[in-house]
mmCIF file of C-alpha atoms in Angstrom:
data_model
loop_
_atom_site.group_PDB
_atom_site.id
_atom_site.type_symbol
_atom_site.label_atom_id
_atom_site.label_comp_id
_atom_site.label_asym_id
_atom_site.label_seq_id
_atom_site.Cartn_x
_atom_site.Cartn_y
_atom_site.Cartn_z
ATOM 1 C CA UNK A 1037 -7.424 -0.297 -17.706
ATOM 2 C CA UNK A 1038 -6.953 -4.401 -17.624
ATOM 3 C CA UNK A 1039 -10.117 -5.647 -18.540
ATOM 4 C CA UNK A 1040 -12.353 -8.142 -16.142
ATOM 5 C CA UNK A 1041 -13.210 -10.933 -17.993
ATOM 6 C CA UNK A 1042 -15.074 -14.048 -17.567
ATOM 7 C CA UNK A 1043 -11.961 -16.512 -18.245
ATOM 8 C CA UNK A 1044 -10.723 -19.095 -15.601
ATOM 9 C CA UNK A 1045 -7.932 -20.101 -13.628
ATOM 10 C CA UNK A 1046 -7.261 -22.454 -17.035
ATOM 11 C CA UNK A 1047 -6.158 -19.031 -19.476
ATOM 12 C CA UNK A 1048 -3.664 -18.369 -16.777
ATOM 13 C CA UNK A 1049 -2.444 -22.159 -16.533
ATOM 14 C CA UNK A 1050 -2.697 -22.740 -20.147
ATOM 15 C CA UNK A 1051 -0.452 -19.529 -21.123
ATOM 16 C CA UNK A 1052 2.106 -20.333 -18.644
ATOM 17 C CA UNK A 1053 1.762 -23.955 -19.974
ATOM 18 C CA UNK A 1054 2.275 -22.926 -23.603
ATOM 19 C CA UNK A 1055 5.288 -20.494 -22.529
ATOM 20 C CA UNK A 1056 6.833 -23.549 -20.613
ATOM 21 C CA UNK A 1057 6.305 -25.640 -23.718
ATOM 22 C CA UNK A 1058 8.520 -23.155 -25.506
ATOM 23 C CA UNK A 1059 11.402 -23.157 -22.925
ATOM 24 C CA UNK A 1060 10.917 -27.308 -22.852
ATOM 25 C CA UNK A 1061 11.318 -27.309 -26.741
ATOM 26 C CA UNK A 1062 14.304 -24.979 -26.781
ATOM 27 C CA UNK A 1063 16.285 -26.658 -23.802
ATOM 28 C CA UNK A 1064 15.883 -29.863 -25.603
ATOM 29 C CA UNK A 1065 16.882 -29.224 -28.833
ATOM 30 C CA UNK A 1066 19.166 -26.691 -27.972
ATOM 31 C CA UNK A 1067 17.330 -23.664 -30.338
ATOM 32 C CA UNK A 1068 17.131 -20.090 -29.083
ATOM 33 C CA UNK A 1069 13.208 -19.772 -29.706
ATOM 34 C CA UNK A 1070 12.818 -18.947 -25.309
ATOM 35 C CA UNK A 1071 16.265 -17.054 -25.106
ATOM 36 C CA UNK A 1072 15.560 -14.831 -27.960
ATOM 37 C CA UNK A 1073 11.832 -13.760 -26.591
ATOM 38 C CA UNK A 1074 13.500 -12.982 -23.163
ATOM 39 C CA UNK A 1075 16.317 -10.814 -25.097
ATOM 40 C CA UNK A 1076 13.473 -8.839 -26.576
ATOM 41 C CA UNK A 1077 11.796 -7.976 -23.321
ATOM 42 C CA UNK A 1078 15.187 -7.443 -21.798
ATOM 43 C CA UNK A 1079 16.075 -4.801 -24.676
ATOM 44 C CA UNK A 1080 12.471 -3.677 -24.304
ATOM 45 C CA UNK A 1081 12.758 -2.615 -20.774
ATOM 46 C CA UNK A 1082 16.444 -1.718 -21.041
ATOM 47 C CA UNK A 1083 17.515 -4.458 -18.525
ATOM 48 C CA UNK A 1084 21.065 -5.003 -17.657
ATOM 49 C CA UNK A 1085 23.783 -6.975 -16.225
ATOM 50 C CA UNK A 1086 22.320 -8.438 -13.237
ATOM 51 C CA UNK A 1087 18.760 -6.649 -13.682
ATOM 52 C CA UNK A 1088 18.349 -8.693 -16.733
ATOM 53 C CA UNK A 1089 15.705 -11.682 -17.060
ATOM 54 C CA UNK A 1090 17.489 -14.972 -17.639
ATOM 55 C CA UNK A 1091 17.467 -16.910 -20.761
ATOM 56 C CA UNK A 1092 17.995 -20.423 -19.957
ATOM 57 C CA UNK A 1093 15.789 -21.373 -16.858
ATOM 58 C CA UNK A 1094 12.543 -22.338 -17.144
ATOM 59 C CA UNK A 1095 9.912 -19.305 -16.725
ATOM 60 C CA UNK A 1096 8.562 -19.436 -12.983
ATOM 61 C CA UNK A 1097 5.088 -17.914 -12.993
ATOM 62 C CA UNK A 1098 4.102 -18.939 -9.290
ATOM 63 C CA UNK A 1099 5.562 -20.601 -6.714
ATOM 64 C CA UNK A 1100 2.939 -22.666 -4.120
ATOM 65 C CA UNK A 1101 0.110 -25.071 -4.665
ATOM 66 C CA UNK A 1102 -1.614 -23.395 -7.553
ATOM 67 C CA UNK A 1103 -4.403 -25.785 -7.649
ATOM 68 C CA UNK A 1104 -5.690 -24.957 -4.566
ATOM 69 C CA UNK A 1105 -7.527 -21.679 -3.532
ATOM 70 C CA UNK A 1106 -5.056 -20.067 -1.055
ATOM 71 C CA UNK A 1107 -5.908 -17.521 1.872
ATOM 72 C CA UNK A 1108 -3.280 -14.728 0.800
ATOM 73 C CA UNK A 1109 -2.050 -14.224 -2.819
ATOM 74 C CA UNK A 1110 1.389 -12.086 -2.849
ATOM 75 C CA UNK A 1111 2.496 -11.191 -6.072
ATOM 76 C CA UNK A 1112 6.133 -10.156 -7.209
ATOM 77 C CA UNK A 1113 7.876 -8.772 -10.041
ATOM 78 C CA UNK A 1114 9.649 -11.666 -10.674
ATOM 79 C CA UNK A 1115 11.769 -14.552 -8.985
ATOM 80 C CA UNK A 1116 15.224 -14.125 -7.819
ATOM 81 C CA UNK A 1117 18.193 -16.015 -8.893
ATOM 82 C CA UNK A 1118 21.437 -16.811 -7.182
ATOM 83 C CA UNK A 1119 22.811 -19.407 -9.507
ATOM 84 C CA UNK A 1120 21.559 -21.030 -12.684
ATOM 85 C CA UNK A 1121 21.396 -24.777 -11.544
ATOM 86 C CA UNK A 1122 21.540 -27.386 -14.449
ATOM 87 C CA UNK A 1123 19.910 -29.925 -11.836
ATOM 88 C CA UNK A 1124 17.020 -27.557 -11.874
ATOM 89 C CA UNK A 1125 16.616 -26.895 -15.736
ATOM 90 C CA UNK A 1126 16.772 -31.109 -16.476
ATOM 91 C CA UNK A 1127 13.934 -31.585 -13.361
ATOM 92 C CA UNK A 1128 11.856 -28.836 -15.213
ATOM 93 C CA UNK A 1129 12.073 -30.314 -18.528
ATOM 94 C CA UNK A 1130 10.741 -33.606 -17.545
ATOM 95 C CA UNK A 1131 7.310 -32.752 -18.253
ATOM 96 C CA UNK A 1132 4.320 -30.315 -17.364
ATOM 97 C CA UNK A 1133 3.380 -32.432 -14.567
ATOM 98 C CA UNK A 1134 6.578 -32.263 -12.874
ATOM 99 C CA UNK A 1135 7.052 -28.914 -13.338
ATOM 100 C CA UNK A 1136 3.775 -28.132 -11.818
ATOM 101 C CA UNK A 1137 5.071 -30.183 -8.810
ATOM 102 C CA UNK A 1138 8.866 -28.420 -8.733
ATOM 103 C CA UNK A 1139 6.384 -25.036 -8.085
ATOM 104 C CA UNK A 1140 4.281 -26.789 -5.702
ATOM 105 C CA UNK A 1141 7.141 -28.321 -3.839
ATOM 106 C CA UNK A 1142 9.350 -25.111 -3.673
ATOM 107 C CA UNK A 1143 8.908 -23.614 -0.339
ATOM 108 C CA UNK A 1144 9.579 -27.224 0.973
ATOM 109 C CA UNK A 1145 12.492 -28.411 -0.720
ATOM 110 C CA UNK A 1146 14.537 -25.586 -1.778
ATOM 111 C CA UNK A 1147 16.846 -24.073 0.589
ATOM 112 C CA UNK A 1148 16.765 -20.596 -1.262
ATOM 113 C CA UNK A 1149 13.283 -19.919 0.506
ATOM 114 C CA UNK A 1150 14.670 -20.076 3.998
ATOM 115 C CA UNK A 1151 17.242 -17.954 2.769
ATOM 116 C CA UNK A 1152 15.162 -15.533 1.323
ATOM 117 C CA UNK A 1153 15.311 -12.099 2.591
ATOM 118 C CA UNK A 1154 11.906 -10.974 0.488
ATOM 119 C CA UNK A 1155 10.194 -14.426 1.911
ATOM 120 C CA UNK A 1156 11.381 -13.511 5.757
ATOM 121 C CA UNK A 1157 9.868 -10.208 5.614
ATOM 122 C CA UNK A 1158 6.672 -11.639 3.353
ATOM 123 C CA UNK A 1159 5.949 -14.373 6.179
ATOM 124 C CA UNK A 1160 6.312 -11.953 8.813
ATOM 125 C CA UNK A 1161 3.368 -9.824 7.146
ATOM 126 C CA UNK A 1162 1.497 -12.919 6.439
ATOM 127 C CA UNK A 1163 2.235 -14.325 10.153
ATOM 128 C CA UNK A 1164 0.847 -11.366 11.527
ATOM 129 C CA UNK A 1165 -2.112 -11.107 9.160
ATOM 130 C CA UNK A 1166 -3.085 -14.954 10.047
ATOM 131 C CA UNK A 1167 -2.519 -14.182 14.210
ATOM 132 C CA UNK A 1168 0.477 -16.276 14.115
ATOM 133 C CA UNK A 1169 3.908 -15.675 15.527
ATOM 134 C CA UNK A 1170 6.551 -16.157 13.144
ATOM 135 C CA UNK A 1171 9.745 -18.437 14.383
ATOM 136 C CA UNK A 1172 13.217 -18.112 13.390
ATOM 137 C CA UNK A 1173 12.819 -20.797 10.483
ATOM 138 C CA UNK A 1174 9.889 -20.145 8.182
ATOM 139 C CA UNK A 1175 6.857 -22.929 8.691
ATOM 140 C CA UNK A 1176 7.014 -24.429 5.010
ATOM 141 C CA UNK A 1177 3.758 -26.510 5.273
ATOM 142 C CA UNK A 1178 2.276 -23.327 6.388
ATOM 143 C CA UNK A 1179 3.239 -20.846 3.304
ATOM 144 C CA UNK A 1180 2.475 -23.715 1.117
ATOM 145 C CA UNK A 1181 -1.071 -24.165 2.808
ATOM 146 C CA UNK A 1182 -1.942 -20.406 2.910
ATOM 147 C CA UNK A 1183 0.130 -18.505 0.265
ATOM 148 C CA UNK A 1184 0.260 -18.511 -3.506
ATOM 149 C CA UNK A 1185 3.049 -16.717 -4.878
ATOM 150 C CA UNK A 1186 2.582 -14.863 -8.607
ATOM 151 C CA UNK A 1187 4.889 -13.256 -10.929
ATOM 152 C CA UNK A 1188 4.421 -10.327 -13.101
ATOM 153 C CA UNK A 1189 7.522 -11.268 -15.148
ATOM 154 C CA UNK A 1190 7.824 -15.139 -14.863
ATOM 155 C CA UNK A 1191 12.059 -14.716 -15.395
ATOM 156 C CA UNK A 1192 14.653 -15.451 -13.124
ATOM 157 C CA UNK A 1193 17.147 -12.089 -12.158
ATOM 158 C CA UNK A 1194 19.736 -11.666 -9.716
ATOM 159 C CA UNK A 1195 18.584 -8.117 -8.841
ATOM 160 C CA UNK A 1196 14.923 -6.843 -9.626
ATOM 161 C CA UNK A 1197 15.150 -3.314 -11.215
ATOM 162 C CA UNK A 1198 13.367 -0.226 -10.022
ATOM 163 C CA UNK A 1199 11.111 0.600 -12.929
ATOM 164 C CA UNK A 1200 10.293 3.694 -14.000
ATOM 165 C CA UNK A 1201 7.376 5.972 -12.933
ATOM 166 C CA UNK A 1202 6.328 6.128 -16.153
ATOM 167 C CA UNK A 1203 6.081 3.462 -18.964
ATOM 168 C CA UNK A 1204 6.629 3.545 -22.859
ATOM 169 C CA UNK A 1205 3.675 2.269 -24.726
ATOM 170 C CA UNK A 1206 5.353 -1.023 -25.898
ATOM 171 C CA UNK A 1207 6.669 -1.910 -22.199
ATOM 172 C CA UNK A 1208 2.960 -0.824 -20.740
ATOM 173 C CA UNK A 1209 1.594 -3.113 -23.221
ATOM 174 C CA UNK A 1210 3.509 -6.216 -21.986
ATOM 175 C CA UNK A 1211 2.637 -5.334 -18.360
ATOM 176 C CA UNK A 1212 -0.759 -5.188 -18.729
ATOM 177 C CA UNK A 1213 -1.107 -8.588 -20.974
ATOM 178 C CA UNK A 1214 0.487 -10.137 -17.781
ATOM 179 C CA UNK A 1215 -1.827 -8.501 -15.478
ATOM 180 C CA UNK A 1216 -4.653 -9.478 -17.166
ATOM 181 C CA UNK A 1217 -3.657 -13.021 -16.779
ATOM 182 C CA UNK A 1218 -2.970 -12.337 -12.893
ATOM 183 C CA UNK A 1219 -6.506 -10.804 -11.935
ATOM 184 C CA UNK A 1220 -8.009 -13.544 -13.764
ATOM 185 C CA UNK A 1221 -6.531 -16.194 -11.632
ATOM 186 C CA UNK A 1222 -6.330 -14.107 -8.531
ATOM 187 C CA UNK A 1223 -10.315 -13.787 -9.438
ATOM 188 C CA UNK A 1224 -10.725 -17.169 -10.121
ATOM 189 C CA UNK A 1225 -9.153 -18.339 -6.318
ATOM 190 C CA UNK A 1226 -10.966 -15.908 -4.285
ATOM 191 C CA UNK A 1227 -8.004 -15.449 -1.537
ATOM 192 C CA UNK A 1228 -8.763 -13.470 1.489
ATOM 193 C CA UNK A 1229 -5.857 -11.475 0.707
ATOM 194 C CA UNK A 1230 -4.021 -9.883 -2.177
ATOM 195 C CA UNK A 1231 -0.691 -8.228 -1.624
ATOM 196 C CA UNK A 1232 1.361 -6.094 -3.926
ATOM 197 C CA UNK A 1233 4.532 -4.093 -2.335
ATOM 198 C CA UNK A 1234 6.651 -1.783 -4.164
ATOM 199 C CA UNK A 1235 6.551 1.559 -5.878
ATOM 200 C CA UNK A 1236 5.996 -0.101 -8.993
ATOM 201 C CA UNK A 1237 2.615 -1.385 -8.384
ATOM 202 C CA UNK A 1238 1.769 2.062 -6.982
ATOM 203 C CA UNK A 1239 2.751 3.339 -9.903
ATOM 204 C CA UNK A 1240 0.416 1.042 -12.180
ATOM 205 C CA UNK A 1241 -2.314 0.221 -10.187
ATOM 206 C CA UNK A 1242 -2.937 3.770 -8.147
ATOM 207 C CA UNK A 1243 -1.676 6.358 -10.791
ATOM 208 C CA UNK A 1244 -2.049 4.157 -14.283
ATOM 209 C CA UNK A 1245 -5.457 3.113 -12.787
ATOM 210 C CA UNK A 1246 -4.876 -0.477 -14.201
ATOM 211 C CA UNK A 1247 -7.924 -1.614 -12.195
ATOM 212 C CA UNK A 1248 -11.559 -1.216 -12.775
ATOM 213 C CA UNK A 1249 -12.296 0.135 -9.459
ATOM 214 C CA UNK A 1250 -10.421 2.664 -7.553
ATOM 215 C CA UNK A 1251 -7.930 2.534 -4.184
ATOM 216 C CA UNK A 1252 -8.492 3.988 -0.914
ATOM 217 C CA UNK A 1253 -5.236 5.816 0.245
ATOM 218 C CA UNK A 1254 -4.699 5.361 4.092
ATOM 219 C CA UNK A 1255 -1.288 6.509 5.771
ATOM 220 C CA UNK A 1256 0.401 3.873 8.407
ATOM 221 C CA UNK A 1257 3.089 5.488 10.646
ATOM 222 C CA UNK A 1258 5.602 3.210 11.132
ATOM 223 C CA UNK A 1259 7.787 4.185 14.535
ATOM 224 C CA UNK A 1260 10.306 5.352 12.769
ATOM 225 C CA UNK A 1261 10.606 8.079 9.967
ATOM 226 C CA UNK A 1262 8.117 8.791 6.807
ATOM 227 C CA UNK A 1263 4.754 7.678 6.600
ATOM 228 C CA UNK A 1264 3.876 4.462 4.615
ATOM 229 C CA UNK A 1265 1.274 4.467 1.945
ATOM 230 C CA UNK A 1266 -0.998 1.792 2.168
ATOM 231 C CA UNK A 1267 -4.223 1.055 -0.543
ATOM 232 C CA UNK A 1268 -7.052 -0.607 -0.204
ATOM 233 C CA UNK A 1269 -9.940 -2.040 -2.329
ATOM 234 C CA UNK A 1270 -12.340 -4.801 -1.645
ATOM 235 C CA UNK A 1271 -13.764 -6.414 -4.709
ATOM 236 C CA UNK A 1272 -15.492 -9.566 -5.300
ATOM 237 C CA UNK A 1273 -15.149 -10.638 -1.401
ATOM 238 C CA UNK A 1274 -11.001 -10.024 -2.250
ATOM 239 C CA UNK A 1275 -9.080 -7.604 -0.309
ATOM 240 C CA UNK A 1276 -6.667 -5.965 -2.401
ATOM 241 C CA UNK A 1277 -3.659 -4.398 -0.165
ATOM 242 C CA UNK A 1278 -0.918 -2.163 -2.047
ATOM 243 C CA UNK A 1279 2.161 -0.974 -0.394
ATOM 244 C CA UNK A 1280 4.281 1.312 -1.358
ATOM 245 C CA UNK A 1281 7.152 0.281 -0.087
ATOM 246 C CA UNK A 1282 9.128 -3.113 -1.256
ATOM 247 C CA UNK A 1283 9.229 -5.556 1.762
ATOM 248 C CA UNK A 1284 12.987 -5.862 1.788
ATOM 249 C CA UNK A 1285 14.074 -1.892 1.170
ATOM 250 C CA UNK A 1286 11.246 -1.103 3.617
ATOM 251 C CA UNK A 1287 13.335 -3.104 6.182
ATOM 252 C CA UNK A 1288 16.551 -2.075 5.106
ATOM 253 C CA UNK A 1289 16.355 1.630 5.605
ATOM 254 C CA UNK A 1290 13.384 3.217 4.783
ATOM 255 C CA UNK A 1291 11.894 3.129 8.702
ATOM 256 C CA UNK A 1292 9.650 -0.314 8.385
ATOM 257 C CA UNK A 1293 10.596 -2.306 11.449
ATOM 258 C CA UNK A 1294 9.615 -6.291 12.356
ATOM 259 C CA UNK A 1295 7.347 -4.956 14.840
ATOM 260 C CA UNK A 1296 5.199 -3.189 12.028
ATOM 261 C CA UNK A 1297 5.333 -6.318 9.750
ATOM 262 C CA UNK A 1298 4.374 -8.599 12.015
ATOM 263 C CA UNK A 1299 2.047 -6.242 14.651
ATOM 264 C CA UNK A 1300 1.597 -2.512 13.495
ATOM 265 C CA UNK A 1301 0.881 -3.237 9.433
ATOM 266 C CA UNK A 1302 -1.701 -6.397 10.020
ATOM 267 C CA UNK A 1303 -3.451 -4.307 12.400
ATOM 268 C CA UNK A 1304 -3.581 -1.208 10.807
ATOM 269 C CA UNK A 1305 -5.067 -3.679 7.429
ATOM 270 C CA UNK A 1306 -7.720 -5.904 9.744
ATOM 271 C CA UNK A 1307 -8.959 -2.469 11.446
ATOM 272 C CA UNK A 1308 -9.660 -0.810 7.927
ATOM 273 C CA UNK A 1309 -12.009 -3.717 7.147
ATOM 274 C CA UNK A 1310 -13.544 -4.428 10.758
#
């Protein structure tokens, strides 16, 4: 079970800064300290080919303005990757201040954001939750102001692995250590809603009970296909929501439509806490 503590968000940032410093030093001096660490994680989780965590790019622990409390937090498994950009690495390597600014401005400056299938779907859900009509183009100013994205693993990969329904002890320890930091930050930021999507979160938070309080399960029935499980928990004024379908896959063949994301699911969630 993930232990709750009195640590503030500086613990999360301190850990992020320490890992960032290891990356920057490795990048500047050309040593393998950072890449060797990521390779060990790849080996532990048996990540191969497109699923392997990138060993060159700076770790990306979050996207958004981490210095301000957001209305929504969305927790991802890890950041995606189209190609390794040397300019991005050079910019990140300028220092921690520049790195934080790059993470804050990612929604506004990177074309990847507007093209991301994942963010297109997240945007629909967030807009629905906020009674806002999503446009054809994602409102990057709105997302920057209202949403903080956190990554369980801060390492890029071209594809996201379907993590197992069972974890061995070594892998679970890595996950728990990372979750501990994430939940401390979430509790410090106190968003109105915190979202997790995908089977892996159902495994970790519901089946493995890696949380101090039990979630309540409800079934949402989309207009097409199977039931969609949503789990609810309110603790310390934060409403935690676990969706047992991953945003992108849910729309690509699991029966969840745009209307479900924009209208059905947000209404279902808000009605639960009405």
